Coordinates of C-alpha atoms and ligand atoms in Angstrom, one line a residue:
M643 CA 224.5 136.7 19.7
A644 CA 223.8 132.9 20.6
A645 CA 227.3 132.3 22.2
R646 CA 226.4 134.9 24.7
D647 CA 222.9 133.4 25.5
W648 CA 223.8 131.4 28.5
S649 CA 226.1 133.7 30.0
V650 CA 223.8 136.8 30.2
N651 CA 221.8 135.3 33.3
R652 CA 222.7 138.1 35.9
T653 CA 220.1 137.3 38.5
A654 CA 221.4 135.7 41.6
P655 CA 220.1 132.3 41.8
T656 CA 218.2 133.2 45.2
K657 CA 216.5 136.0 43.2
R658 CA 214.7 133.7 40.8
T659 CA 211.3 133.2 40.8
A660 CA 211.8 129.5 40.9
W661 CA 213.8 129.9 44.0
N662 CA 211.3 131.5 45.8
A663 CA 208.8 128.6 45.3
L664 CA 211.3 126.1 45.9
Q665 CA 211.8 127.7 49.4
I666 CA 208.1 128.1 50.4
H667 CA 207.7 124.4 49.1
Y668 CA 210.5 123.6 51.4
K669 CA 209.1 124.7 54.5
K670 CA 206.1 122.9 53.6
V671 CA 207.5 119.4 53.1
R672 CA 210.8 119.6 55.3
H673 CA 209.4 117.2 58.0
L674 CA 207.7 114.7 55.9
H675 CA 209.2 111.5 56.9
L676 CA 210.3 108.7 54.1
R677 CA 208.0 106.3 56.1
D678 CA 205.0 108.5 55.4
L679 CA 205.6 109.3 51.7
F680 CA 206.0 105.7 50.8
A681 CA 203.0 104.5 53.1
R682 CA 200.6 107.2 51.3
D683 CA 202.2 106.1 47.7
P684 CA 202.9 102.4 47.3
L685 CA 204.0 103.1 43.9
R686 CA 206.6 105.6 44.7
G687 CA 209.4 103.2 44.5
E688 CA 208.5 102.4 40.8
R689 CA 207.7 105.9 39.9
M690 CA 210.6 108.0 41.1
N691 CA 213.4 106.6 39.2
A692 CA 215.3 107.1 35.7
E693 CA 216.9 104.8 33.4
G694 CA 219.3 106.1 30.5
A695 CA 222.7 105.3 28.9
G696 CA 223.0 101.9 30.8
L697 CA 222.4 103.1 34.3
F698 CA 219.3 103.1 36.5
L699 CA 218.7 105.5 39.2
D700 CA 216.2 104.9 42.0
Y701 CA 215.7 108.3 43.7
S702 CA 212.6 107.6 45.6
K703 CA 214.4 107.3 48.9
N704 CA 215.0 111.2 48.9
R705 CA 212.9 113.7 51.0
I706 CA 211.0 115.1 48.0
T707 CA 207.5 114.9 46.6
Y708 CA 206.7 115.0 42.9
Q709 CA 205.9 118.6 43.4
T710 CA 209.7 118.9 44.8
L711 CA 211.2 117.4 41.7
R712 CA 208.8 119.9 39.1
L713 CA 210.1 122.9 41.3
L714 CA 213.4 121.8 41.1
I715 CA 213.0 121.4 37.3
E716 CA 211.6 124.9 37.0
L717 CA 214.7 126.2 38.7
A718 CA 216.8 124.4 36.2
E719 CA 214.8 126.1 33.5
E720 CA 214.8 129.4 34.7
S721 CA 218.6 129.1 35.5
G722 CA 218.9 128.4 31.7
L723 CA 220.3 124.9 32.2
Q724 CA 219.5 123.6 28.7
A725 CA 221.2 126.6 27.3
R726 CA 224.3 126.1 29.2
I727 CA 224.4 122.3 28.5
D728 CA 224.1 123.1 24.5
A729 CA 226.6 125.9 25.0
M730 CA 229.2 123.5 26.4
F731 CA 228.5 120.8 24.1
R732 CA 228.9 123.4 20.9
G733 CA 232.5 124.3 22.2
E734 CA 231.8 128.0 23.8
N735 CA 233.8 129.2 26.3
V736 CA 232.0 128.1 29.1
N737 CA 235.0 128.3 31.1
I738 CA 234.9 132.1 31.0
T739 CA 237.7 132.8 33.4
E740 CA 240.2 130.9 31.4
K741 CA 238.7 131.6 28.2
H742 CA 238.3 128.1 26.9
P743 CA 235.5 125.7 26.0
A744 CA 235.0 122.9 28.3
L745 CA 235.0 120.0 25.7
H746 CA 235.5 116.9 27.4
I747 CA 232.7 115.3 25.6
A748 CA 234.8 115.8 22.6
L749 CA 237.0 113.3 23.9
R750 CA 234.6 110.7 23.4
T751 CA 232.5 111.6 20.2
P752 CA 232.8 109.2 17.7
K753 CA 234.9 110.0 14.4
G754 CA 232.9 111.7 11.7
T755 CA 231.5 114.2 14.3
S756 CA 232.2 117.9 14.0
I757 CA 232.8 119.9 17.0
I758 CA 234.5 123.3 16.1
V759 CA 236.8 125.2 18.2
D760 CA 238.4 128.5 17.1
G761 CA 237.1 127.6 13.2
K762 CA 238.7 124.0 13.4
N763 CA 237.0 120.5 13.9
V764 CA 238.8 119.1 17.0
V765 CA 237.2 115.5 16.5
P766 CA 239.7 114.4 14.0
Q767 CA 242.8 115.7 16.3
V768 CA 241.1 113.6 19.1
H769 CA 240.8 110.6 16.8
A770 CA 244.7 111.2 15.6
V771 CA 245.9 111.2 19.4
L772 CA 243.8 108.1 20.1
D773 CA 245.4 106.2 17.1
R774 CA 248.9 107.2 18.1
M775 CA 248.1 105.7 21.7
A776 CA 246.8 102.6 20.3
Y777 CA 249.7 102.4 18.3
F778 CA 252.1 103.2 21.1
C779 CA 250.3 100.7 23.3
G780 CA 250.7 97.8 20.4
R781 CA 254.4 98.4 20.5
V782 CA 254.9 98.4 24.4
L783 CA 252.5 95.3 24.7
S784 CA 254.2 93.3 21.5
G785 CA 257.6 93.9 23.1
D786 CA 258.4 96.0 20.1
W787 CA 259.2 99.0 22.2
R788 CA 262.0 98.2 24.3
G789 CA 264.0 100.0 27.2
H790 CA 267.8 101.3 26.9
T791 CA 269.0 97.9 27.6
G792 CA 267.0 96.0 25.2
K793 CA 264.8 94.8 27.6
Q794 CA 260.7 94.5 27.2
I795 CA 258.5 97.1 29.1
R796 CA 256.7 95.3 32.4
T797 CA 256.3 98.1 34.6
V798 CA 254.4 101.5 34.0
I799 CA 254.7 104.3 36.6
N800 CA 252.5 107.1 35.6
I801 CA 253.8 110.5 37.2
G802 CA 251.2 113.1 37.7
I803 CA 249.0 114.7 40.2
G804 CA 245.0 115.6 40.6
G805 CA 243.4 115.2 37.4
S806 CA 246.8 113.5 35.9
H807 CA 246.7 110.9 38.5
L808 CA 243.2 110.3 39.9
G809 CA 241.5 109.5 36.8
P810 CA 244.1 107.0 35.3
M811 CA 244.6 105.6 38.9
L812 CA 240.8 104.7 39.5
A813 CA 240.2 103.5 35.9
T814 CA 243.2 101.4 35.8
E815 CA 242.5 99.9 39.3
A816 CA 238.7 99.7 38.6
L817 CA 239.0 97.8 35.0
R818 CA 242.1 95.9 36.2
S819 CA 240.4 92.4 35.9
Y820 CA 239.8 93.2 31.7
A821 CA 243.4 93.9 31.7
D822 CA 244.8 92.1 28.6
S823 CA 248.7 92.5 29.7
S824 CA 250.7 91.3 32.1
L825 CA 252.2 95.1 32.8
T826 CA 252.2 96.4 36.3
F827 CA 251.0 99.9 36.9
R828 CA 252.0 102.4 39.7
F829 CA 250.9 105.9 40.5
L830 CA 253.1 108.3 41.8
A831 CA 251.7 111.8 42.8
N832 CA 252.9 113.1 46.1
L833 CA 256.1 115.1 46.5
D834 CA 257.0 113.1 49.6
S835 CA 260.3 111.3 48.9
S836 CA 258.6 108.1 50.4
A837 CA 256.0 108.0 47.8
F838 CA 259.0 108.2 45.0
I839 CA 261.2 105.5 46.7
E840 CA 257.9 103.1 47.3
A841 CA 257.0 103.6 43.6
V842 CA 260.4 102.6 42.2
R843 CA 260.6 99.9 45.0
D844 CA 261.2 96.3 43.7
V845 CA 261.2 97.3 40.3
D846 CA 263.7 96.7 37.5
P847 CA 264.5 100.1 36.0
A848 CA 265.4 98.3 32.6
E849 CA 261.9 97.2 32.4
T850 CA 260.2 100.4 33.8
L851 CA 258.5 102.9 31.3
F852 CA 257.6 106.1 33.1
V853 CA 254.6 108.2 31.7
I854 CA 254.8 111.9 33.0
S855 CA 251.3 113.1 32.8
S856 CA 250.6 117.0 33.2
K857 CA 248.3 119.3 31.6
T858 CA 250.8 122.3 32.0
F859 CA 253.7 120.5 32.6
K860 CA 254.7 122.9 35.3
T861 CA 253.3 121.1 38.2
I862 CA 255.9 121.1 40.9
E863 CA 255.1 117.6 42.1
T864 CA 255.2 116.1 38.5
V865 CA 258.3 117.9 37.7
T866 CA 260.1 117.0 40.7
N867 CA 259.1 113.3 40.5
A868 CA 260.0 113.3 36.9
R869 CA 263.5 114.6 37.5
A870 CA 264.1 112.2 40.3
A871 CA 262.8 109.3 37.9
R872 CA 265.4 110.5 35.7
E873 CA 268.1 110.5 37.8
W874 CA 267.1 107.1 39.2
L875 CA 267.3 105.7 35.9
V876 CA 270.4 107.2 34.9
S877 CA 272.0 105.9 38.0
K878 CA 270.7 102.5 37.8
L879 CA 271.4 102.1 33.9
G880 CA 274.4 104.0 33.7
G881 CA 275.4 106.3 30.9
T882 CA 273.6 109.8 30.2
E883 CA 270.2 111.2 30.1
D884 CA 269.9 109.6 26.6
S885 CA 269.9 106.2 28.3
A886 CA 266.7 107.1 30.1
S887 CA 264.9 108.3 26.8
K888 CA 263.1 105.1 26.3
H889 CA 261.7 105.0 29.5
F890 CA 259.7 108.1 29.3
V891 CA 256.6 109.2 27.4
A892 CA 254.9 112.3 28.2
V893 CA 251.3 113.5 28.2
S894 CA 250.3 117.2 27.9
A895 CA 248.7 120.0 26.6
N896 CA 251.9 122.1 26.7
V897 CA 254.1 119.9 24.3
P898 CA 256.9 122.6 24.0
E899 CA 257.3 122.3 28.0
A900 CA 257.6 118.5 28.0
A901 CA 259.9 118.8 24.9
H902 CA 261.9 121.2 27.1
F903 CA 262.0 118.5 29.8
G904 CA 263.7 116.0 27.4
I905 CA 261.1 114.0 26.0
G906 CA 261.4 113.7 22.3
T907 CA 258.2 115.0 20.2
P908 CA 257.0 111.7 19.1
N909 CA 256.6 110.6 22.5
I910 CA 254.4 113.1 23.6
F911 CA 250.7 112.4 23.6
E912 CA 248.8 115.8 23.4
F913 CA 245.9 116.8 24.6
W914 CA 244.1 120.6 24.5
D915 CA 243.6 123.5 26.7
W916 CA 239.8 122.8 26.4
V917 CA 240.2 119.9 28.6
G918 CA 240.1 120.3 32.2
G919 CA 242.3 118.3 34.1
R920 CA 239.6 116.7 36.3
Y921 CA 237.7 116.1 32.9
S922 CA 240.8 114.6 31.1
L923 CA 240.4 110.5 31.6
C924 CA 239.1 110.2 28.0
S925 CA 242.2 112.0 26.6
A926 CA 245.8 110.8 26.5
V927 CA 245.7 111.1 30.3
G928 CA 243.8 107.9 29.9
L929 CA 247.3 106.2 28.4
P930 CA 247.9 103.9 31.3
L931 CA 244.6 102.5 31.2
M932 CA 244.8 101.7 27.4
L933 CA 248.1 100.2 28.1
A934 CA 246.2 97.9 30.5
I935 CA 243.2 97.1 28.7
G936 CA 244.0 97.5 25.2
P937 CA 242.6 100.3 22.8
K938 CA 239.4 98.0 22.1
Q939 CA 238.1 98.3 25.6
F940 CA 239.4 101.5 26.0
G941 CA 236.8 102.5 23.0
Q942 CA 234.4 100.6 25.0
M943 CA 234.7 103.1 27.8
L944 CA 234.8 106.0 25.6
E945 CA 231.2 104.8 24.0
G946 CA 229.9 104.5 27.5
F947 CA 230.8 108.1 28.5
H948 CA 229.3 109.0 25.1
Q949 CA 225.9 107.5 25.7
M950 CA 225.8 109.4 28.8
D951 CA 226.7 112.6 27.1
M952 CA 223.8 112.1 24.7
H953 CA 221.6 111.1 27.5
Y954 CA 222.6 114.4 29.5
L955 CA 222.2 116.6 25.9
A956 CA 218.9 115.4 24.9
T957 CA 216.8 114.0 27.8
P958 CA 214.1 115.5 29.2
F959 CA 215.0 117.1 32.7
D960 CA 212.7 114.6 34.6
R961 CA 214.3 111.4 33.1
N962 CA 217.5 112.9 32.7
L963 CA 220.1 111.1 35.3
P964 CA 222.8 113.8 36.0
V965 CA 220.1 116.5 36.0
V966 CA 217.9 114.9 38.5
M967 CA 221.1 113.8 40.4
G968 CA 222.4 117.5 40.2
L969 CA 219.1 119.0 41.3
L970 CA 218.9 116.5 44.2
S971 CA 222.2 117.7 45.5
I972 CA 221.0 121.3 45.3
W973 CA 218.0 120.5 47.2
Y974 CA 220.0 119.0 50.1
S975 CA 223.0 121.7 50.2
D976 CA 220.8 124.8 49.7
L977 CA 217.3 123.9 51.4
F978 CA 218.2 121.4 54.0
G979 CA 221.9 122.9 54.4
S980 CA 223.6 119.5 54.2
Q981 CA 227.6 120.1 53.9
S982 CA 228.4 116.7 52.7
F983 CA 227.4 113.8 50.9
A984 CA 228.9 110.4 50.7
V985 CA 229.6 108.0 47.7
L986 CA 229.3 104.5 48.5
P987 CA 230.1 102.0 45.7
Y988 CA 229.4 98.2 46.3
E989 CA 232.2 97.5 44.3
H990 CA 235.7 96.5 45.7
Y991 CA 237.1 97.8 42.2
L992 CA 235.9 101.3 42.8
A993 CA 237.7 101.7 45.9
R994 CA 239.2 105.1 44.3
F995 CA 235.9 106.2 43.2
P996 CA 235.1 108.6 46.1
A997 CA 238.6 110.4 46.0
Y998 CA 238.0 110.8 42.1
I999 CA 234.7 112.1 42.7
Q1000 CA 235.9 114.3 45.2
Q1001 CA 238.1 116.1 43.0
L1002 CA 235.4 116.5 40.3
T1003 CA 233.0 117.8 42.7
M1004 CA 235.2 119.8 45.0
E1005 CA 237.4 121.6 42.6
S1006 CA 234.9 122.3 39.9
N1007 CA 232.2 123.6 42.4
G1008 CA 234.0 125.0 45.2
K1009 CA 233.6 128.4 44.2
Q1010 CA 232.3 131.8 45.9
V1011 CA 231.4 133.5 43.0
T1012 CA 229.0 133.5 40.1
V1013 CA 230.4 133.8 36.5
I1014 CA 229.9 137.5 36.6
G1015 CA 232.0 137.8 39.8
T1016 CA 229.2 138.6 42.0
D1017 CA 229.0 136.3 45.2
V1018 CA 227.1 133.2 45.2
T1019 CA 224.4 133.7 47.7
L1020 CA 224.0 129.9 48.1
Q1021 CA 226.2 127.0 49.5
T1022 CA 228.2 125.5 46.8
A1023 CA 229.6 122.1 46.6
P1024 CA 229.3 120.0 49.4
V1025 CA 232.2 117.9 50.8
C1026 CA 232.3 114.7 49.2
W1027 CA 233.7 111.7 50.9
G1028 CA 233.1 107.8 50.8
E1029 CA 234.1 104.2 51.1
T1030 CA 233.3 101.1 49.4
G1031 CA 230.5 99.2 50.8
T1032 CA 230.5 97.0 53.1
N1033 CA 233.9 98.4 54.6
G1034 CA 232.3 101.8 55.4
Q1035 CA 229.5 100.1 57.2
H1036 CA 231.8 99.1 60.0
S1037 CA 233.4 102.5 60.2
F1038 CA 231.3 105.7 59.7
F1039 CA 227.7 104.3 59.0
Q1040 CA 227.0 104.8 62.7
L1041 CA 227.1 108.6 62.1
L1042 CA 225.0 108.0 58.7
H1043 CA 222.1 106.3 61.0
Q1044 CA 222.2 107.9 64.2
G1045 CA 224.6 111.2 64.0
T1046 CA 223.0 114.7 63.8
A1047 CA 224.0 115.6 60.2
L1048 CA 222.2 115.1 57.2
I1049 CA 224.3 113.5 54.9
P1050 CA 222.5 112.1 51.4
C1051 CA 224.3 109.2 50.3
D1052 CA 224.7 107.7 46.8
F1053 CA 224.7 104.0 46.8
I1054 CA 226.5 102.4 43.7
A1055 CA 225.8 98.6 43.0
F1056 CA 226.2 96.1 40.2
I1057 CA 223.6 93.4 39.4
D1058 CA 226.5 90.8 38.3
P1059 CA 229.7 90.6 40.1
V1060 CA 232.8 90.7 38.0
H1061 CA 234.0 87.5 40.0
P1062 CA 231.2 85.4 41.1
L1063 CA 232.0 83.3 44.2
G1064 CA 229.6 81.5 46.5
N1065 CA 226.5 83.8 47.6
H1066 CA 229.3 86.9 48.3
H1067 CA 227.2 89.2 45.6
D1068 CA 223.9 88.4 47.0
L1069 CA 225.2 89.1 50.3
L1070 CA 227.1 92.5 49.0
M1071 CA 223.8 93.5 47.4
A1072 CA 221.6 92.7 50.3
N1073 CA 223.7 94.8 52.4
A1074 CA 223.3 97.7 50.1
F1075 CA 219.6 97.4 49.8
A1076 CA 219.5 97.1 53.4
Q1077 CA 221.4 100.3 54.2
T1078 CA 219.2 102.2 51.8
A1079 CA 216.1 101.0 53.6
A1080 CA 217.6 101.1 57.1
L1081 CA 218.8 105.0 56.5
A1082 CA 215.1 106.1 55.0
F1083 CA 212.6 103.9 57.4
G1084 CA 214.8 104.0 60.5
K1085 CA 213.3 102.1 63.4
T1086 CA 210.9 104.1 66.3
A1087 CA 210.9 103.7 69.8
D1088 CA 207.9 101.4 69.6
Q1089 CA 209.6 99.0 67.1
V1090 CA 212.6 98.9 69.9
K1091 CA 210.4 98.5 72.9
V1092 CA 208.4 95.6 71.4
E1093 CA 211.8 93.8 70.8
G1094 CA 211.9 93.9 74.9
T1095 CA 214.4 96.6 75.0
P1096 CA 214.6 98.0 78.7
E1097 CA 213.4 101.5 78.4
W1098 CA 216.5 103.4 79.6
L1099 CA 218.3 101.9 76.2
V1100 CA 215.4 102.5 74.0
P1101 CA 216.7 106.2 73.1
H1102 CA 220.1 104.7 72.4
R1103 CA 218.4 102.1 69.7
V1104 CA 216.1 104.4 68.0
F1105 CA 217.0 104.9 64.2
P1106 CA 215.3 108.3 63.1
G1107 CA 215.2 107.3 59.5
N1108 CA 214.5 110.0 57.0
R1109 CA 218.0 109.7 55.8
P1110 CA 218.0 110.3 52.1
S1111 CA 219.8 108.2 49.3
N1112 CA 220.4 107.5 45.5
T1113 CA 220.6 104.2 44.4
I1114 CA 222.7 103.8 41.1
L1115 CA 222.3 100.5 39.4
A1116 CA 224.4 98.8 36.4
Q1117 CA 224.4 95.5 34.9
Q1118 CA 228.2 94.9 35.8
L1119 CA 231.4 97.0 35.9
T1120 CA 233.0 97.0 32.7
P1121 CA 234.8 99.7 30.7
H1122 CA 231.4 100.8 29.5
T1123 CA 229.4 101.3 32.5
F1124 CA 232.4 102.6 34.3
G1125 CA 232.5 105.5 31.2
E1126 CA 228.6 105.9 32.1
L1127 CA 229.0 106.4 35.8
I1128 CA 232.0 108.9 35.5
A1129 CA 229.9 111.0 32.8
L1130 CA 226.8 110.7 35.1
Y1131 CA 228.8 112.5 37.8
E1132 CA 230.7 115.1 35.6
H1133 CA 227.0 116.4 34.2
S1134 CA 225.6 116.1 37.7
V1135 CA 228.6 118.6 38.9
Y1136 CA 227.9 120.8 35.6
T1137 CA 224.0 120.8 36.3
Q1138 CA 225.0 122.1 39.8
G1139 CA 227.1 124.7 38.7
V1140 CA 224.4 126.3 36.3
I1141 CA 222.0 126.4 39.0
W1142 CA 224.8 128.4 41.2
N1143 CA 225.7 130.3 38.1
I1144 CA 229.4 129.8 38.8
N1145 CA 232.2 128.5 36.4
P1146 CA 233.0 124.3 37.1
F1147 CA 236.1 124.7 35.0
D1148 CA 238.5 126.7 36.6
Q1149 CA 240.4 126.4 40.0
W1150 CA 241.9 129.4 41.1
G1151 CA 241.7 128.5 44.5
V1152 CA 244.7 126.1 44.4
E1153 CA 247.0 129.0 43.4
L1154 CA 247.5 130.8 46.5
G1155 CA 248.8 127.9 48.2
K1156 CA 251.5 127.1 45.4
D1157 CA 252.6 130.7 45.4
V1158 CA 253.3 130.9 49.2
A1159 CA 255.1 127.5 48.8
R1160 CA 257.4 129.0 46.2
S1161 CA 258.2 131.9 48.3
I1162 CA 258.7 129.8 51.5
M1163 CA 260.9 127.4 49.4
S1164 CA 263.2 130.0 48.9
Y1165 CA 263.7 130.7 52.5
L1166 CA 264.2 127.1 53.4
E1167 CA 267.0 126.8 50.8
N1168 CA 268.9 129.8 52.0
T1169 CA 272.1 129.1 53.6
E1170 CA 272.1 132.2 55.7
E1171 CA 269.5 133.1 58.3
P1172 CA 266.5 134.8 56.4
V1173 CA 264.6 137.6 57.6
L1174 CA 261.3 136.2 57.4
E1175 CA 258.1 138.5 56.3
Y1176 CA 255.2 135.7 57.2
D1177 CA 253.0 135.9 59.9
G1178 CA 254.3 135.0 63.6
S1179 CA 253.2 131.5 63.6
T1180 CA 254.5 130.9 59.9
N1181 CA 257.8 132.6 60.5
A1182 CA 258.2 130.0 64.1
L1183 CA 257.3 127.4 62.1
I1184 CA 259.9 127.9 59.2
R1185 CA 262.6 128.7 62.0
R1186 CA 261.9 125.6 63.8
Y1187 CA 262.2 123.4 60.9
R1188 CA 265.3 125.4 59.9
A1189 CA 267.1 124.8 63.3
M1190 CA 265.8 121.1 63.7
R1191 CA 266.0 119.4 60.3
K1192 CA 269.1 117.2 59.6
E1193 CA 271.4 118.7 57.1
P1194 CA 271.4 116.5 53.9
D1195 CA 274.8 115.3 54.2
K1196 CA 273.7 114.2 57.6
A1197 CA 270.2 112.8 57.0
A1198 CA 271.5 109.4 55.7
Ligands
F6P2135 O1 246.6 122.5 41.3 C1 245.3 121.6 40.8 C2 245.4 121.4 39.5 O2 245.8 122.3 38.5 C3 244.3 120.3 38.9 O3 243.4 121.2 38.6 C4 245.3 119.4 38.1 O4 244.2 118.2 38.1 C5 246.4 119.3 38.8 O5 246.7 120.6 39.4 C6 247.5 118.9 38.0 O6 247.9 119.8 36.9 P1 248.6 119.3 35.6 O7 248.1 118.3 35.0 O8 248.9 120.5 34.8 O9 250.2 118.8 36.3

């Protein structure tokens, strides 16, 4: 049956023929230096790049030869990558442990397309919700939607965590210069009461709309903050819980639970269990962004996503940006053994991009078993971290240049600045390009000596180079390019997941901590001294906390 074609690969990645060939090849090329690779092939910089869906990827500063890429592509082919991509786009249950499709691509599919899930075309549903969101945004922005006291909404506070937080927060910040409203946005995620206090500080409750965003509507952080928001509103506005109803909308795949919380069904924007939390920005989870930039520009972002989706689906692997990036990531993680990679956007508005990509990559691919439950015999998901340029240069770049770890970097830059100002952008770009060159080519002891450096100082001033990087260039940060960029990483993550033969769409690893926290909470709430049943360390911490905390009535 076609639906199973993608899932029957029982061969461990390391047992594949292409893997073997790749290992042999790695041993031959691992010591090659980028200096030599470029010296031998002056056209390398012009050849080792790929362009698609509005993005340009220069991957020439990677420690690879043309043969490396060919072998990586053979590995992708032997791993059934195209079949897995097709299966995801067809809406098959690629999220096998939760028995769901992973159809984030359907969220940005144009009207008129058909993607069938359980015998039903989901595309009309997607557009019906987008239309409802647009209508709602129109009401809020025009002042037709008013709060309990009749005041217009001026502040939107998104309450959600993980995928229900990072996406809307990143996107609203990234595209804030495209905002066509004067709304103020805040994003509340953490359980920490200080986060709540800061989110509502200096905000007029009569002008505040809370968007409670949770796929499950059961997440403790979100439910606790939503309850606190309702109490805050009732206490500030007076009256009953009804007085808060004009100040709440929900975004959820669990409509009954959101309704149970007290949000009227007309104010609930639905999404579906076939959308993973960290892949949900294009769903109603993007409501704050739509409120900020309006439905038209939100649509442009969806188009950007869709273009990259189509590029991923139909472009030969050697010119396919997400495939090339995903395979290079495998090359470093599993052949060179590098344990992290840095995401370095040279764009102020993408300050939260590394945090977003962190959840995307690490929650998706931080897995230890394959889709058939056997051990993954390779190192999965490298740690993702990063910072905007040039800030990072004055912080951790020292380690990138002269540390002992090999950390591949993604430099992300734009040809045109969002706000031209003097020579700022040329300087910014000069720095981005300079870093990729300095990392790749370094500076030899001879070069250092020629500068008249005293002998004893020479070792300290040597840059070994051979530190790999990708450079991703786009014309300008716009809603469209933003969509392209996120989709690029989504599909790169999927590509890696396919090679490891894991399921990038579940996240069982977050469950144990939640269970234990629920159990510990019952001991913290216990008025009697409880008999604790954990390990010695955890028991002692609980006892110490109980003994030393201020009683709630004394706390103020
Ligand atoms: O705990 C992890 C997680 O399930 C993420 O995968 C998800 O994005 C986040 O929590 C929030 O979940 P929800 O949207 O259901 O509140």
